[in-house]
Amino acid sequence: PEPLAIVSFTKERDGDFEIWVSNPDGSAPTKLTDNTVLDADPAWSPSGHIVFGRTGAGRDGVWALPFSLERLEPTGDPFQVVAGAGGPSVGADGSLLYTPGQISRAQSLVWVSREGKIEGSAAELPDQSGGLALSPDGTRIAVAINDGGLRNIWAIDVGRGTRTKLTPDLGNAGRPAFS
């Protein structure tokens, strides 16, 4: 059988950003969130959730929406996973990566268990970093970093702690993703 797949994205349609999904061919676009706060950075979790960042109205944090891939619809209400965090990304094994606090200052990326326990540091980021993506095998993190007045995408090797620039200095890059 064909593997199940969705495309999740953020779209500003009525003054604020919401989470949407569609089939891989773009058909059946469906709005999943509808509120007055900013919902962004959706990521699929093998736990059966779409994980995303929410900002506004005192509800800042990483949120999860129970979701059925078969029916392409929510199976419950969104709930907060981590307060005051953002930029979530999820590994193939369900590992959650996020930035604690605001992304305007230096950050430590942390590994969090499914029970919500911080298990350790994944990487250190300089000021003005954001837009995270965790590789499916959990060994690399792609992140947008302000570098000499431009925002570039860098890959961080989690095991070695090294960084490699992936984009040339041609403009501002953001929102990296692995596929």
Coordinates of C-alpha atoms in Angstrom, one line a residue:
P1 CA 0.0 0.0 0.0
E2 CA 1.0 3.6 -0.5
P3 CA 2.4 5.3 2.6
L4 CA 0.2 7.8 4.3
A5 CA 1.4 11.3 3.9
I6 CA 0.3 14.9 4.7
V7 CA 1.7 18.3 4.1
S8 CA 1.3 20.6 7.1
F9 CA 1.8 24.3 6.8
T10 CA 1.1 27.7 8.4
K11 CA -1.2 30.1 6.5
E12 CA -2.3 33.6 7.2
R13 CA -5.7 34.1 5.8
D14 CA -7.8 36.1 8.2
G15 CA -5.3 38.2 10.1
D16 CA -3.4 35.5 12.0
F17 CA -1.6 32.3 11.3
E18 CA -3.2 28.9 11.6
I19 CA -2.2 25.3 11.0
W20 CA -3.4 23.6 7.9
V21 CA -2.9 20.2 6.2
S22 CA -3.4 18.9 2.7
N23 CA -2.8 15.8 0.7
P24 CA 0.7 15.7 -0.8
D25 CA -0.7 16.8 -4.2
G26 CA -2.2 19.9 -2.5
S27 CA -5.8 18.6 -2.6
A28 CA -8.2 18.8 0.3
P29 CA -6.6 21.7 2.2
T30 CA -8.1 21.7 5.8
K31 CA -7.7 24.3 8.5
L32 CA -6.9 22.7 11.8
T33 CA -6.7 25.6 14.2
D34 CA -8.9 28.7 14.3
N35 CA -8.2 31.3 16.9
T36 CA -6.7 34.8 17.5
V37 CA -3.2 33.7 18.4
L38 CA -0.3 32.7 16.1
D39 CA 0.0 29.0 15.4
A40 CA 3.2 28.0 13.4
D41 CA 5.9 25.5 12.8
P42 CA 3.8 22.3 12.5
A43 CA 5.6 18.9 12.7
W44 CA 4.1 15.4 12.6
S45 CA 4.8 13.2 15.6
P46 CA 4.7 9.4 15.4
S47 CA 2.6 9.6 18.6
G48 CA -0.3 10.6 16.4
H49 CA -0.1 14.3 16.9
I50 CA 0.7 17.5 14.9
V51 CA 3.0 19.4 17.2
F52 CA 3.3 23.2 16.7
G53 CA 4.3 26.5 18.3
R54 CA 1.6 28.9 19.6
T55 CA 2.2 32.6 20.5
G56 CA -0.3 35.1 22.0
A57 CA -2.9 35.6 24.7
G58 CA -0.6 34.2 27.4
R59 CA -0.6 30.8 25.8
D60 CA 2.9 30.7 24.4
G61 CA 4.4 27.3 24.1
V62 CA 4.6 24.0 22.2
W63 CA 1.2 22.5 21.6
A64 CA 0.0 19.1 20.3
L65 CA -3.1 18.3 18.3
P66 CA -4.3 14.6 18.2
F67 CA -4.6 13.8 14.5
S68 CA -5.7 10.9 12.3
L69 CA -3.5 10.4 9.1
E70 CA -6.2 8.1 7.7
R71 CA -9.0 10.6 8.0
L72 CA -6.9 13.8 7.7
E73 CA -8.7 15.3 10.7
P74 CA -8.2 16.1 14.4
T75 CA -9.2 13.4 16.9
G76 CA -9.2 15.7 19.9
D77 CA -8.5 19.2 21.1
P78 CA -5.0 20.8 21.1
F79 CA -3.2 20.8 24.4
Q80 CA 0.0 22.5 25.7
V81 CA 3.0 20.2 25.9
V82 CA 5.6 22.8 27.1
A83 CA 4.8 26.3 28.3
G84 CA 7.0 29.3 27.1
A85 CA 8.8 27.3 24.4
G86 CA 8.7 27.4 20.6
G87 CA 10.1 26.1 17.3
P88 CA 9.2 22.4 17.8
S89 CA 10.6 19.6 15.7
V90 CA 10.0 15.9 16.1
G91 CA 12.3 12.9 15.3
A92 CA 11.2 9.7 13.7
D93 CA 11.3 8.0 17.2
G94 CA 9.1 10.7 18.7
S95 CA 11.9 12.8 20.2
L96 CA 10.8 16.4 20.7
L97 CA 13.2 19.2 20.1
Y98 CA 12.3 22.8 20.9
T99 CA 13.7 26.1 22.0
P100 CA 12.9 27.1 25.6
G101 CA 12.0 30.7 25.9
Q102 CA 12.4 33.4 23.3
I103 CA 14.6 33.0 20.3
S104 CA 16.1 36.5 20.4
R105 CA 19.0 35.5 22.7
A106 CA 21.4 32.5 22.9
Q107 CA 19.6 29.2 23.5
S108 CA 20.2 25.7 24.6
L109 CA 18.2 23.1 22.6
V110 CA 17.1 20.3 24.9
W111 CA 15.9 16.7 24.4
V112 CA 12.6 15.9 26.1
S113 CA 11.2 12.5 26.8
R114 CA 7.6 11.7 26.0
E115 CA 6.9 12.1 29.8
G116 CA 8.1 15.7 29.5
K117 CA 11.4 15.3 31.4
I118 CA 14.4 17.2 30.0
E119 CA 17.0 14.5 29.3
G120 CA 19.9 16.8 28.2
S121 CA 21.2 19.4 25.9
A122 CA 21.2 18.8 22.2
A123 CA 23.0 21.9 21.0
E124 CA 23.8 25.5 21.9
L125 CA 22.6 28.3 19.6
P126 CA 23.9 31.9 19.2
D127 CA 21.7 35.0 19.5
Q128 CA 18.9 35.4 16.9
S129 CA 18.5 31.7 16.0
G130 CA 15.3 29.9 15.1
G131 CA 13.4 27.8 12.7
L132 CA 14.5 24.3 13.8
A133 CA 14.2 20.9 12.1
L134 CA 15.4 17.6 13.5
S135 CA 16.7 15.0 11.1
P136 CA 14.6 11.8 11.0
D137 CA 17.5 9.8 12.6
G138 CA 18.0 12.5 15.3
T139 CA 21.6 13.0 14.5
R140 CA 21.4 16.5 13.0
I141 CA 19.5 19.7 13.6
A142 CA 18.9 22.3 10.9
V143 CA 18.5 25.8 12.2
A144 CA 18.3 29.4 10.8
I145 CA 21.1 31.5 12.3
N146 CA 21.7 35.2 11.8
D147 CA 25.3 35.4 10.4
G148 CA 26.9 38.7 9.4
G149 CA 23.5 40.4 8.9
L150 CA 22.0 37.5 6.9
R151 CA 20.0 34.5 8.0
N152 CA 21.5 31.3 6.8
I153 CA 20.6 27.6 7.4
W154 CA 23.2 25.6 9.4
A155 CA 23.4 21.9 10.2
I156 CA 24.4 20.9 13.7
D157 CA 25.9 17.5 14.2
V158 CA 24.4 16.6 17.6
G159 CA 27.0 14.0 18.5
R160 CA 30.1 16.2 17.7
G161 CA 28.6 19.6 18.3
T162 CA 29.9 21.0 15.0
R163 CA 28.1 23.4 12.7
T164 CA 28.2 23.4 8.8
K165 CA 26.7 26.3 6.8
L166 CA 24.2 24.9 4.2
T167 CA 23.1 28.1 2.4
P168 CA 25.2 30.7 0.7
D169 CA 25.2 34.3 1.8
L170 CA 22.6 35.4 -0.8
G171 CA 19.8 36.6 1.4
N172 CA 17.7 35.5 4.4
A173 CA 16.8 31.8 4.7
G174 CA 14.5 30.3 7.2
R175 CA 12.2 27.4 8.3
P176 CA 14.5 24.5 7.4
A177 CA 13.0 21.0 7.0
F178 CA 14.3 17.5 6.3
S179 CA 12.6 15.2 3.8

